[in-house]
Amino acid sequence: MTIENLSQEKVFGGWHKQYQHSSNVLNCSMRFAIYLPPEASADNPVPVLYWLSGLTCTDENFMQKAGAFRAAAKLGIAIVAPDTSPRGEGVPDDPEGAYDFGLGAGFYVNATQAPWNQHYQMYSYIVDELPMLVEEHFPVTSVRSISGHSMGGHGALTIGLKNSERYRSISAFSPISNPMNCPWGQKALSHYLGNNTEDWKQYDSVELLQAAQATRPILVDQGEDDGFLQEQLKPELLLAAAESSGSDVKLRMQPGYDHSYFFIQSFIDDHLRFHAGFLKG
């Protein structure tokens, strides 16, 4: 697969680069960004943290707002941030133009329902196609961890739980923990997967943790002043499911913090150090 470099900037001795490529899985052109720490080279490939962003976001939100590069440079970790959905001419969107479904809201699932199934295969893109592309073109190893925010926190948890052989550790900020039981999740899962709720369980962190013990460590940070906390996020159900299965999930409730990237900035270094312990340990 070929990739096209769209931009690059030197930062903390490393490089932030943005690329475009044609995705066979999503049947459209996709964009992603990568941060390579100073030590990354053909002779010294580095491990990768995959970051999944939330509703309405692109690769740019995390890379520009999270303030993660200083710590990533020091720890010697690459960061890859994909887009949150397929895009382009012919890719269907919410017919009413709502922000919580369609473009910018791929929910990291493989859609089975028309017309969404022609493009919305974000699960396979994140798990298979994107890592293969990154490992082919950049000085990185196949040692990976995964993290994300909100819808991306949901994606990081479900993908990490279902693919423990691919990821050393999992973390999330303000994840949609139980999408089967919240408005955002119910709208997305019913459209992408159909109305059989049994099919939804494979993309629900609470259901996955209730069914089996997690084999990778999980760190979750949640702001107590998050406006979406009660209706959409439900971290207490995630913790209860983890405790019932004996899974290693650490939930930190952070007083005064909301759902924004100010919250992510405040604790991203903790998450990078958490992942570094497993990526380089």
C-alpha atoms as an extended CHARMM CRD file, in Angstrom:
* protein
*
       281  EXT
         1         1  MET       CA              0.0000000000        0.0000000000        0.0000000000  PROA      1               0.0000000000
         2         2  THR       CA              1.2170000000        3.4800000000       -0.8470000000  PROA      2               0.0000000000
         3         3  ILE       CA              0.8290000000        6.5210000000        1.3580000000  PROA      3               0.0000000000
         4         4  GLU       CA              1.0210000000       10.2470000000        0.6640000000  PROA      4               0.0000000000
         5         5  ASN       CA              2.6350000000       12.6390000000        3.1150000000  PROA      5               0.0000000000
         6         6  LEU       CA              0.3900000000       15.6730000000        3.6530000000  PROA      6               0.0000000000
         7         7  SER       CA              2.3930000000       17.5440000000        6.3040000000  PROA      7               0.0000000000
         8         8  GLN       CA              5.1860000000       17.1660000000        8.8300000000  PROA      8               0.0000000000
         9         9  GLU       CA              6.4160000000       19.1590000000       11.8060000000  PROA      9               0.0000000000
        10        10  LYS       CA              9.3650000000       18.6190000000       14.1210000000  PROA      10              0.0000000000
        11        11  VAL       CA              8.3430000000       18.5880000000       17.7760000000  PROA      11              0.0000000000
        12        12  PHE       CA             10.3720000000       17.6890000000       20.8990000000  PROA      12              0.0000000000
        13        13  GLY       CA             13.1010000000       16.2750000000       18.6630000000  PROA      13              0.0000000000
        14        14  GLY       CA             10.7180000000       13.8900000000       16.9170000000  PROA      14              0.0000000000
        15        15  TRP       CA              8.3000000000       14.2450000000       14.0180000000  PROA      15              0.0000000000
        16        16  HSD       CA              4.5530000000       14.6310000000       13.7080000000  PROA      16              0.0000000000
        17        17  LYS       CA              3.4830000000       13.5630000000       10.2280000000  PROA      17              0.0000000000
        18        18  GLN       CA              0.0870000000       13.3680000000        8.5340000000  PROA      18              0.0000000000
        19        19  TYR       CA             -0.6470000000       10.9260000000        5.7060000000  PROA      19              0.0000000000
        20        20  GLN       CA             -3.3760000000        9.9340000000        3.2840000000  PROA      20              0.0000000000
        21        21  HSD       CA             -3.8960000000        6.5020000000        1.7650000000  PROA      21              0.0000000000
        22        22  SER       CA             -6.4660000000        4.4210000000       -0.0630000000  PROA      22              0.0000000000
        23        23  SER       CA             -8.1700000000        1.9470000000        2.2570000000  PROA      23              0.0000000000
        24        24  ASN       CA             -9.2140000000       -1.4040000000        0.8440000000  PROA      24              0.0000000000
        25        25  VAL       CA            -11.2430000000       -2.1500000000        3.9740000000  PROA      25              0.0000000000
        26        26  LEU       CA            -13.2020000000        1.1120000000        4.0280000000  PROA      26              0.0000000000
        27        27  ASN       CA            -13.4170000000        1.6400000000        0.2550000000  PROA      27              0.0000000000
        28        28  CYS       CA            -12.3460000000        5.2590000000        0.4730000000  PROA      28              0.0000000000
        29        29  SER       CA             -9.3700000000        7.5240000000        1.0400000000  PROA      29              0.0000000000
        30        30  MET       CA             -8.3200000000        7.7510000000        4.7070000000  PROA      30              0.0000000000
        31        31  ARG       CA             -6.1040000000       10.0630000000        6.7020000000  PROA      31              0.0000000000
        32        32  PHE       CA             -4.0130000000        9.3130000000        9.7850000000  PROA      32              0.0000000000
        33        33  ALA       CA             -1.2440000000       10.9770000000       11.7590000000  PROA      33              0.0000000000
        34        34  ILE       CA              1.8390000000        9.5390000000       13.4330000000  PROA      34              0.0000000000
        35        35  TYR       CA              4.2770000000       10.9050000000       15.9950000000  PROA      35              0.0000000000
        36        36  LEU       CA              7.7520000000        9.3790000000       15.8360000000  PROA      36              0.0000000000
        37        37  PRO       CA             10.0060000000       10.0330000000       18.8600000000  PROA      37              0.0000000000
        38        38  PRO       CA             13.6220000000       11.1440000000       18.3010000000  PROA      38              0.0000000000
        39        39  GLU       CA             15.0760000000        7.6640000000       18.8190000000  PROA      39              0.0000000000
        40        40  ALA       CA             12.9230000000        5.9890000000       16.1470000000  PROA      40              0.0000000000
        41        41  SER       CA             15.0200000000        4.7180000000       13.2320000000  PROA      41              0.0000000000
        42        42  ALA       CA             15.3860000000        1.7230000000       10.9580000000  PROA      42              0.0000000000
        43        43  ASP       CA             18.0150000000        0.3920000000       13.3660000000  PROA      43              0.0000000000
        44        44  ASN       CA             15.9150000000        1.1960000000       16.4250000000  PROA      44              0.0000000000
        45        45  PRO       CA             12.1880000000        0.7140000000       15.7650000000  PROA      45              0.0000000000
        46        46  VAL       CA              9.8660000000        1.7350000000       18.5990000000  PROA      46              0.0000000000
        47        47  PRO       CA              6.5470000000        0.4320000000       19.9710000000  PROA      47              0.0000000000
        48        48  VAL       CA              3.2540000000        2.1380000000       19.1100000000  PROA      48              0.0000000000
        49        49  LEU       CA              0.3040000000        3.5120000000       21.0460000000  PROA      49              0.0000000000
        50        50  TYR       CA             -2.8340000000        3.6350000000       18.8840000000  PROA      50              0.0000000000
        51        51  TRP       CA             -5.1640000000        6.4700000000       19.8960000000  PROA      51              0.0000000000
        52        52  LEU       CA             -8.8650000000        6.4300000000       18.9450000000  PROA      52              0.0000000000
        53        53  SER       CA            -10.7110000000        9.7380000000       19.0960000000  PROA      53              0.0000000000
        54        54  GLY       CA            -14.3550000000       10.4950000000       19.8480000000  PROA      54              0.0000000000
        55        55  LEU       CA            -17.4640000000       11.7480000000       18.0840000000  PROA      55              0.0000000000
        56        56  THR       CA            -16.9080000000       14.5090000000       15.4790000000  PROA      56              0.0000000000
        57        57  CYS       CA            -13.1030000000       14.1950000000       15.7360000000  PROA      57              0.0000000000
        58        58  THR       CA            -10.3900000000       13.5150000000       13.1500000000  PROA      58              0.0000000000
        59        59  ASP       CA             -6.7300000000       12.5800000000       13.5500000000  PROA      59              0.0000000000
        60        60  GLU       CA             -6.0060000000       16.2270000000       14.3210000000  PROA      60              0.0000000000
        61        61  ASN       CA             -7.8770000000       16.5540000000       17.6310000000  PROA      61              0.0000000000
        62        62  PHE       CA             -5.5460000000       14.4240000000       19.7190000000  PROA      62              0.0000000000
        63        63  MET       CA             -2.3640000000       15.4160000000       17.9280000000  PROA      63              0.0000000000
        64        64  GLN       CA             -3.0240000000       19.1400000000       18.3010000000  PROA      64              0.0000000000
        65        65  LYS       CA             -4.7750000000       19.3060000000       21.6900000000  PROA      65              0.0000000000
        66        66  ALA       CA             -3.5940000000       16.4700000000       23.9480000000  PROA      66              0.0000000000
        67        67  GLY       CA             -0.0620000000       17.7080000000       24.6770000000  PROA      67              0.0000000000
        68        68  ALA       CA              1.3050000000       14.1730000000       24.4350000000  PROA      68              0.0000000000
        69        69  PHE       CA              4.5040000000       14.6690000000       22.4460000000  PROA      69              0.0000000000
        70        70  ARG       CA              6.8730000000       15.7140000000       25.2450000000  PROA      70              0.0000000000
        71        71  ALA       CA              6.2100000000       12.5260000000       27.2170000000  PROA      71              0.0000000000
        72        72  ALA       CA              6.1240000000       10.3190000000       24.1000000000  PROA      72              0.0000000000
        73        73  ALA       CA              9.5150000000       11.6890000000       23.0430000000  PROA      73              0.0000000000
        74        74  LYS       CA             10.9880000000       11.0100000000       26.4830000000  PROA      74              0.0000000000
        75        75  LEU       CA              9.5000000000        7.5210000000       26.7080000000  PROA      75              0.0000000000
        76        76  GLY       CA             10.3910000000        6.5290000000       23.1440000000  PROA      76              0.0000000000
        77        77  ILE       CA              6.8500000000        5.6770000000       22.0420000000  PROA      77              0.0000000000
        78        78  ALA       CA              5.2570000000        6.3300000000       18.6570000000  PROA      78              0.0000000000
        79        79  ILE       CA              1.6190000000        7.4550000000       18.5800000000  PROA      79              0.0000000000
        80        80  VAL       CA             -0.7560000000        6.7270000000       15.6930000000  PROA      80              0.0000000000
        81        81  ALA       CA             -4.0630000000        8.6140000000       15.4670000000  PROA      81              0.0000000000
        82        82  PRO       CA             -6.5070000000        7.5230000000       12.7330000000  PROA      82              0.0000000000
        83        83  ASP       CA             -9.6570000000        9.2880000000       11.6280000000  PROA      83              0.0000000000
        84        84  THR       CA            -12.9100000000        8.3130000000       13.3480000000  PROA      84              0.0000000000
        85        85  SER       CA            -14.8500000000        7.1540000000       10.2760000000  PROA      85              0.0000000000
        86        86  PRO       CA            -14.6340000000        6.6610000000        6.5250000000  PROA      86              0.0000000000
        87        87  ARG       CA            -15.1220000000        9.8510000000        4.5340000000  PROA      87              0.0000000000
        88        88  GLY       CA            -15.4780000000       11.1060000000        0.9890000000  PROA      88              0.0000000000
        89        89  GLU       CA            -17.8990000000       11.1460000000       -1.8940000000  PROA      89              0.0000000000
        90        90  GLY       CA            -20.2920000000        8.2470000000       -1.7230000000  PROA      90              0.0000000000
        91        91  VAL       CA            -19.7690000000        7.5360000000        1.9820000000  PROA      91              0.0000000000
        92        92  PRO       CA            -23.2200000000        7.7180000000        3.6340000000  PROA      92              0.0000000000
        93        93  ASP       CA            -23.8930000000       10.0750000000        6.5310000000  PROA      93              0.0000000000
        94        94  ASP       CA            -26.7080000000       10.5730000000        9.0310000000  PROA      94              0.0000000000
        95        95  PRO       CA            -29.6440000000       11.6780000000        6.8520000000  PROA      95              0.0000000000
        96        96  GLU       CA            -30.5320000000       14.3660000000        9.3960000000  PROA      96              0.0000000000
        97        97  GLY       CA            -26.9580000000       15.6110000000        9.7260000000  PROA      97              0.0000000000
        98        98  ALA       CA            -26.6450000000       14.6600000000       13.4070000000  PROA      98              0.0000000000
        99        99  TYR       CA            -23.1600000000       14.5850000000       14.9170000000  PROA      99              0.0000000000
       100       100  ASP       CA            -23.5400000000       11.2440000000       16.7120000000  PROA      100             0.0000000000
       101       101  PHE       CA            -23.8810000000        8.9690000000       13.6900000000  PROA      101             0.0000000000
       102       102  GLY       CA            -22.3120000000        8.6210000000       10.2560000000  PROA      102             0.0000000000
       103       103  LEU       CA            -19.3160000000       10.7650000000        9.3020000000  PROA      103             0.0000000000
       104       104  GLY       CA            -17.0750000000       11.2950000000       12.3120000000  PROA      104             0.0000000000
       105       105  ALA       CA            -18.9590000000        8.5970000000       14.2320000000  PROA      105             0.0000000000
       106       106  GLY       CA            -17.7990000000        5.2040000000       12.9860000000  PROA      106             0.0000000000
       107       107  PHE       CA            -17.9640000000        3.6870000000       16.5050000000  PROA      107             0.0000000000
       108       108  TYR       CA            -15.1170000000        1.2720000000       15.6460000000  PROA      108             0.0000000000
       109       109  VAL       CA            -17.4810000000       -1.5150000000       14.5360000000  PROA      109             0.0000000000
       110       110  ASN       CA            -17.8480000000       -3.5360000000       11.3370000000  PROA      110             0.0000000000
       111       111  ALA       CA            -21.2560000000       -2.5440000000        9.9890000000  PROA      111             0.0000000000
       112       112  THR       CA            -23.4640000000       -5.3180000000        8.6570000000  PROA      112             0.0000000000
       113       113  GLN       CA            -26.4410000000       -3.2400000000        7.5060000000  PROA      113             0.0000000000
       114       114  ALA       CA            -26.8390000000       -1.4360000000        4.1810000000  PROA      114             0.0000000000
       115       115  PRO       CA            -25.8030000000        1.1640000000        3.2080000000  PROA      115             0.0000000000
       116       116  TRP       CA            -23.2870000000        1.4000000000        6.0470000000  PROA      116             0.0000000000
       117       117  ASN       CA            -21.6070000000       -1.9650000000        5.4260000000  PROA      117             0.0000000000
       118       118  GLN       CA            -20.0020000000       -0.7610000000        2.1760000000  PROA      118             0.0000000000
       119       119  HSD       CA            -17.6800000000        1.6150000000        4.0470000000  PROA      119             0.0000000000
       120       120  TYR       CA            -18.1060000000        1.4800000000        7.8270000000  PROA      120             0.0000000000
       121       121  GLN       CA            -15.6510000000       -1.3060000000        8.6800000000  PROA      121             0.0000000000
       122       122  MET       CA            -13.6780000000        0.6600000000       11.2690000000  PROA      122             0.0000000000
       123       123  TYR       CA            -13.0150000000       -2.3620000000       13.5040000000  PROA      123             0.0000000000
       124       124  SER       CA            -11.0960000000       -4.1830000000       10.7620000000  PROA      124             0.0000000000
       125       125  TYR       CA             -9.3510000000       -0.9680000000        9.7380000000  PROA      125             0.0000000000
       126       126  ILE       CA             -8.0140000000       -0.3480000000       13.2510000000  PROA      126             0.0000000000
       127       127  VAL       CA             -7.1800000000       -3.9560000000       14.0980000000  PROA      127             0.0000000000
       128       128  ASP       CA             -5.7060000000       -5.1080000000       10.7870000000  PROA      128             0.0000000000
       129       129  GLU       CA             -5.2320000000       -2.6820000000        7.9110000000  PROA      129             0.0000000000
       130       130  LEU       CA             -3.8280000000        0.3890000000        9.6540000000  PROA      130             0.0000000000
       131       131  PRO       CA             -1.2030000000       -1.4390000000       11.7840000000  PROA      131             0.0000000000
       132       132  MET       CA             -0.0290000000       -3.3660000000        8.7090000000  PROA      132             0.0000000000
       133       133  LEU       CA              0.3600000000       -0.0730000000        6.8420000000  PROA      133             0.0000000000
       134       134  VAL       CA              2.1600000000        1.6410000000        9.7190000000  PROA      134             0.0000000000
       135       135  GLU       CA              4.5390000000       -1.2510000000       10.3020000000  PROA      135             0.0000000000
       136       136  GLU       CA              5.3660000000       -1.3830000000        6.5880000000  PROA      136             0.0000000000
       137       137  HSD       CA              6.2570000000        2.2980000000        6.2150000000  PROA      137             0.0000000000
       138       138  PHE       CA              7.6550000000        3.4760000000        9.5580000000  PROA      138             0.0000000000
       139       139  PRO       CA             10.3960000000        2.4720000000       12.0360000000  PROA      139             0.0000000000
       140       140  VAL       CA              8.0330000000        0.8280000000       14.5110000000  PROA      140             0.0000000000
       141       141  THR       CA              7.6120000000       -2.6620000000       15.9200000000  PROA      141             0.0000000000
       142       142  SER       CA              4.5160000000       -4.8280000000       16.1710000000  PROA      142             0.0000000000
       143       143  VAL       CA              4.4290000000       -4.1700000000       19.9310000000  PROA      143             0.0000000000
       144       144  ARG       CA              1.2610000000       -2.1250000000       20.4690000000  PROA      144             0.0000000000
       145       145  SER       CA             -1.0340000000       -0.6330000000       23.0890000000  PROA      145             0.0000000000
       146       146  ILE       CA             -4.3490000000        1.1230000000       22.5700000000  PROA      146             0.0000000000
       147       147  SER       CA             -6.1360000000        4.1010000000       24.1170000000  PROA      147             0.0000000000
       148       148  GLY       CA             -8.9340000000        6.5230000000       23.2930000000  PROA      148             0.0000000000
       149       149  HSD       CA            -11.5050000000        9.0730000000       24.3990000000  PROA      149             0.0000000000
       150       150  SER       CA            -15.3150000000        8.8370000000       24.6010000000  PROA      150             0.0000000000
       151       151  MET       CA            -16.4190000000        6.9330000000       21.4670000000  PROA      151             0.0000000000
       152       152  GLY       CA            -12.7180000000        6.1890000000       21.0280000000  PROA      152             0.0000000000
       153       153  GLY       CA            -12.5150000000        4.9930000000       24.6180000000  PROA      153             0.0000000000
       154       154  HSD       CA            -15.2890000000        2.5490000000       23.7580000000  PROA      154             0.0000000000
       155       155  GLY       CA            -13.2690000000        1.4960000000       20.7080000000  PROA      155             0.0000000000
       156       156  ALA       CA            -10.0320000000        1.0800000000       22.6610000000  PROA      156             0.0000000000
       157       157  LEU       CA            -11.7010000000       -1.0240000000       25.3500000000  PROA      157             0.0000000000
       158       158  THR       CA            -13.6170000000       -3.3270000000       23.0060000000  PROA      158             0.0000000000
       159       159  ILE       CA            -10.7690000000       -3.7560000000       20.5330000000  PROA      159             0.0000000000
       160       160  GLY       CA             -8.2370000000       -4.3230000000       23.3000000000  PROA      160             0.0000000000
       161       161  LEU       CA            -10.4550000000       -6.8170000000       25.1180000000  PROA      161             0.0000000000
       162       162  LYS       CA            -11.1320000000       -8.8050000000       21.9390000000  PROA      162             0.0000000000
       163       163  ASN       CA             -7.5280000000       -8.7890000000       20.7000000000  PROA      163             0.0000000000
       164       164  SER       CA             -5.3370000000       -9.2920000000       23.7520000000  PROA      164             0.0000000000
       165       165  GLU       CA             -2.6440000000      -10.9220000000       21.6220000000  PROA      165             0.0000000000
       166       166  ARG       CA             -2.2210000000       -7.6520000000       19.6990000000  PROA      166             0.0000000000
       167       167  TYR       CA             -2.0420000000       -5.1350000000       22.5650000000  PROA      167             0.0000000000
       168       168  ARG       CA              0.0860000000       -5.0160000000       25.7180000000  PROA      168             0.0000000000
       169       169  SER       CA             -2.1830000000       -2.5960000000       27.6030000000  PROA      169             0.0000000000
       170       170  ILE       CA             -5.4490000000       -0.6550000000       27.2820000000  PROA      170             0.0000000000
       171       171  SER       CA             -6.5600000000        2.7450000000       28.5510000000  PROA      171             0.0000000000
       172       172  ALA       CA             -9.4280000000        5.1620000000       28.0530000000  PROA      172             0.0000000000
       173       173  PHE       CA            -10.6400000000        8.6350000000       28.9300000000  PROA      173             0.0000000000
       174       174  SER       CA            -14.4010000000        9.0180000000       29.5130000000  PROA      174             0.0000000000
       175       175  PRO       CA            -15.3160000000        5.8890000000       27.5280000000  PROA      175             0.0000000000
       176       176  ILE       CA            -18.8210000000        4.9880000000       26.3960000000  PROA      176             0.0000000000
       177       177  SER       CA            -18.6680000000        1.9460000000       28.6540000000  PROA      177             0.0000000000
       178       178  ASN       CA            -22.0240000000        0.2950000000       27.9840000000  PROA      178             0.0000000000
       179       179  PRO       CA            -23.2090000000        1.4430000000       24.5260000000  PROA      179             0.0000000000
       180       180  MET       CA            -26.0960000000       -1.0390000000       24.5330000000  PROA      180             0.0000000000
       181       181  ASN       CA            -27.6330000000        1.0160000000       27.3320000000  PROA      181             0.0000000000
       182       182  CYS       CA            -27.0790000000        4.6330000000       26.2700000000  PROA      182             0.0000000000
       183       183  PRO       CA            -28.5600000000        6.8330000000       23.5230000000  PROA      183             0.0000000000
       184       184  TRP       CA            -25.3260000000        7.2860000000       21.5540000000  PROA      184             0.0000000000
       185       185  GLY       CA            -24.6290000000        3.5610000000       21.4780000000  PROA      185             0.0000000000
       186       186  GLN       CA            -28.1710000000        2.4380000000       20.7960000000  PROA      186             0.0000000000
       187       187  LYS       CA            -28.4570000000        4.7540000000       17.7860000000  PROA      187             0.0000000000
       188       188  ALA       CA            -25.1200000000        3.6840000000       16.3020000000  PROA      188             0.0000000000
       189       189  LEU       CA            -25.3790000000       -0.0450000000       16.9760000000  PROA      189             0.0000000000
       190       190  SER       CA            -28.9540000000       -0.3400000000       15.6840000000  PROA      190             0.0000000000
       191       191  HSD       CA            -28.0770000000        1.3910000000       12.4130000000  PROA      191             0.0000000000
       192       192  TYR       CA            -24.7200000000       -0.2950000000       11.8430000000  PROA      192             0.0000000000
       193       193  LEU       CA            -25.6070000000       -3.7880000000       13.1250000000  PROA      193             0.0000000000
       194       194  GLY       CA            -29.4040000000       -4.0770000000       12.9750000000  PROA      194             0.0000000000
       195       195  ASN       CA            -31.9460000000       -4.5750000000       15.7310000000  PROA      195             0.0000000000
       196       196  ASN       CA            -30.7520000000       -7.9200000000       17.1390000000  PROA      196             0.0000000000
       197       197  THR       CA            -29.1460000000       -6.8060000000       20.3950000000  PROA      197             0.0000000000
       198       198  GLU       CA            -27.2350000000      -10.0890000000       20.6400000000  PROA      198             0.0000000000
       199       199  ASP       CA            -25.0820000000       -8.7650000000       17.7970000000  PROA      199             0.0000000000
       200       200  TRP       CA            -24.3460000000       -5.6100000000       19.7850000000  PROA      200             0.0000000000
       201       201  LYS       CA            -22.6760000000       -7.4520000000       22.6570000000  PROA      201             0.0000000000
       202       202  GLN       CA            -19.4270000000       -7.9820000000       20.7580000000  PROA      202             0.0000000000
       203       203  TYR       CA            -18.9390000000       -4.1880000000       20.7810000000  PROA      203             0.0000000000
       204       204  ASP       CA            -19.9000000000       -3.5050000000       24.4010000000  PROA      204             0.0000000000
       205       205  SER       CA            -17.1540000000       -3.3610000000       27.0560000000  PROA      205             0.0000000000
       206       206  VAL       CA            -19.4760000000       -4.2360000000       29.9220000000  PROA      206             0.0000000000
       207       207  GLU       CA            -20.7760000000       -7.2960000000       28.0850000000  PROA      207             0.0000000000
       208       208  LEU       CA            -17.2480000000       -8.3890000000       27.1470000000  PROA      208             0.0000000000
       209       209  LEU       CA            -15.9800000000       -8.0470000000       30.7180000000  PROA      209             0.0000000000
       210       210  GLN       CA            -18.9760000000       -9.9210000000       32.1030000000  PROA      210             0.0000000000
       211       211  ALA       CA            -18.3150000000      -12.7580000000       29.6720000000  PROA      211             0.0000000000
       212       212  ALA       CA            -14.5810000000      -13.1800000000       30.2540000000  PROA      212             0.0000000000
       213       213  GLN       CA            -11.7320000000      -11.9210000000       32.4140000000  PROA      213             0.0000000000
       214       214  ALA       CA             -9.5290000000       -9.2950000000       30.7850000000  PROA      214             0.0000000000
       215       215  THR       CA             -5.9930000000      -10.5360000000       30.2180000000  PROA      215             0.0000000000
       216       216  ARG       CA             -4.4550000000       -7.0860000000       29.7780000000  PROA      216             0.0000000000
       217       217  PRO       CA             -4.2640000000       -4.2320000000       32.3290000000  PROA      217             0.0000000000
       218       218  ILE       CA             -6.7650000000       -1.4160000000       31.8290000000  PROA      218             0.0000000000
       219       219  LEU       CA             -6.5920000000        2.2020000000       33.0860000000  PROA      219             0.0000000000
       220       220  VAL       CA             -9.6530000000        4.4710000000       32.8450000000  PROA      220             0.0000000000
       221       221  ASP       CA             -9.8870000000        8.1420000000       33.8060000000  PROA      221             0.0000000000
       222       222  GLN       CA            -13.3020000000        9.8070000000       34.1290000000  PROA      222             0.0000000000
       223       223  GLY       CA            -14.1050000000       13.4140000000       35.0170000000  PROA      223             0.0000000000
       224       224  GLU       CA            -16.7280000000       13.7850000000       37.7420000000  PROA      224             0.0000000000
       225       225  ASP       CA            -18.0740000000       16.9880000000       36.1380000000  PROA      225             0.0000000000
       226       226  ASP       CA            -18.4930000000       15.3940000000       32.7070000000  PROA      226             0.0000000000
       227       227  GLY       CA            -21.8830000000       16.4280000000       31.3150000000  PROA      227             0.0000000000
       228       228  PHE       CA            -22.2760000000       13.0360000000       29.6140000000  PROA      228             0.0000000000
       229       229  LEU       CA            -21.4040000000       10.9810000000       32.6940000000  PROA      229             0.0000000000
       230       230  GLN       CA            -24.8140000000        9.7080000000       33.7950000000  PROA      230             0.0000000000
       231       231  GLU       CA            -26.6760000000        9.3060000000       30.5040000000  PROA      231             0.0000000000
       232       232  GLN       CA            -23.9700000000        8.1920000000       28.0810000000  PROA      232             0.0000000000
       233       233  LEU       CA            -20.7970000000        6.9480000000       29.8120000000  PROA      233             0.0000000000
       234       234  LYS       CA            -21.7760000000        4.8560000000       32.8740000000  PROA      234             0.0000000000
       235       235  PRO       CA            -18.3030000000        3.9610000000       34.2170000000  PROA      235             0.0000000000
       236       236  GLU       CA            -19.8140000000        2.3720000000       37.3260000000  PROA      236             0.0000000000
       237       237  LEU       CA            -21.1700000000       -0.4390000000       35.1360000000  PROA      237             0.0000000000
       238       238  LEU       CA            -17.7120000000       -0.9760000000       33.6430000000  PROA      238             0.0000000000
       239       239  LEU       CA            -16.1800000000       -1.2490000000       37.1090000000  PROA      239             0.0000000000
       240       240  ALA       CA            -18.8890000000       -3.6490000000       38.2970000000  PROA      240             0.0000000000
       241       241  ALA       CA            -18.3360000000       -5.8840000000       35.2640000000  PROA      241             0.0000000000
       242       242  ALA       CA            -14.5810000000       -5.8540000000       35.8580000000  PROA      242             0.0000000000
       243       243  GLU       CA            -15.0040000000       -6.8060000000       39.4930000000  PROA      243             0.0000000000
       244       244  SER       CA            -17.4070000000       -9.6270000000       38.6060000000  PROA      244             0.0000000000
       245       245  SER       CA            -14.8830000000      -11.1920000000       36.2330000000  PROA      245             0.0000000000
       246       246  GLY       CA            -11.7950000000      -10.4640000000       38.3250000000  PROA      246             0.0000000000
       247       247  SER       CA            -10.3570000000       -8.1830000000       35.6270000000  PROA      247             0.0000000000
       248       248  ASP       CA             -7.5280000000       -5.7150000000       36.2190000000  PROA      248             0.0000000000
       249       249  VAL       CA             -9.3680000000       -2.4350000000       35.6090000000  PROA      249             0.0000000000
       250       250  LYS       CA             -8.3570000000        0.7340000000       37.4520000000  PROA      250             0.0000000000
       251       251  LEU       CA            -11.0330000000        3.4480000000       37.3120000000  PROA      251             0.0000000000
       252       252  ARG       CA             -9.9610000000        6.8950000000       38.5200000000  PROA      252             0.0000000000
       253       253  MET       CA            -12.7580000000        9.4180000000       39.0780000000  PROA      253             0.0000000000
       254       254  GLN       CA            -11.2650000000       12.9030000000       38.7400000000  PROA      254             0.0000000000
       255       255  PRO       CA            -13.0930000000       15.7050000000       40.6480000000  PROA      255             0.0000000000
       256       256  GLY       CA            -13.8340000000       18.8920000000       38.7060000000  PROA      256             0.0000000000
       257       257  TYR       CA            -12.8680000000       17.5880000000       35.2660000000  PROA      257             0.0000000000
       258       258  ASP       CA            -15.2080000000       17.5020000000       32.2540000000  PROA      258             0.0000000000
       259       259  HSD       CA            -15.2480000000       15.7450000000       28.8490000000  PROA      259             0.0000000000
       260       260  SER       CA            -12.8400000000       18.0980000000       27.0790000000  PROA      260             0.0000000000
       261       261  TYR       CA             -9.2450000000       17.8870000000       25.9150000000  PROA      261             0.0000000000
       262       262  PHE       CA             -8.2880000000       19.9820000000       28.9460000000  PROA      262             0.0000000000
       263       263  PHE       CA             -9.0800000000       16.8360000000       30.9140000000  PROA      263             0.0000000000
       264       264  ILE       CA             -7.0260000000       14.6870000000       28.5490000000  PROA      264             0.0000000000
       265       265  GLN       CA             -4.0700000000       17.1010000000       28.7380000000  PROA      265             0.0000000000
       266       266  SER       CA             -4.1170000000       16.8250000000       32.5100000000  PROA      266             0.0000000000
       267       267  PHE       CA             -3.6530000000       13.0440000000       32.6330000000  PROA      267             0.0000000000
       268       268  ILE       CA             -2.1950000000       11.9920000000       29.2760000000  PROA      268             0.0000000000
       269       269  ASP       CA              1.3080000000       11.6860000000       30.7240000000  PROA      269             0.0000000000
       270       270  ASP       CA             -0.0060000000        9.1840000000       33.2820000000  PROA      270             0.0000000000
       271       271  HSD       CA             -1.4660000000        7.1060000000       30.4770000000  PROA      271             0.0000000000
       272       272  LEU       CA              1.7100000000        7.2310000000       28.4050000000  PROA      272             0.0000000000
       273       273  ARG       CA              3.8030000000        6.1250000000       31.3780000000  PROA      273             0.0000000000
       274       274  PHE       CA              1.2590000000        3.3570000000       32.0900000000  PROA      274             0.0000000000
       275       275  HSD       CA              1.5730000000        2.0450000000       28.5320000000  PROA      275             0.0000000000
       276       276  ALA       CA              5.3610000000        2.4660000000       28.4350000000  PROA      276             0.0000000000
       277       277  GLY       CA              5.6830000000        0.0780000000       31.3490000000  PROA      277             0.0000000000
       278       278  PHE       CA              4.1640000000       -2.6670000000       29.2030000000  PROA      278             0.0000000000
       279       279  LEU       CA              5.3850000000       -1.6140000000       25.7700000000  PROA      279             0.0000000000
       280       280  LYS       CA              9.0120000000       -1.4720000000       26.8600000000  PROA      280             0.0000000000
       281       281  GLY       CA              8.9100000000       -3.7010000000       29.9260000000  PROA      281             0.0000000000
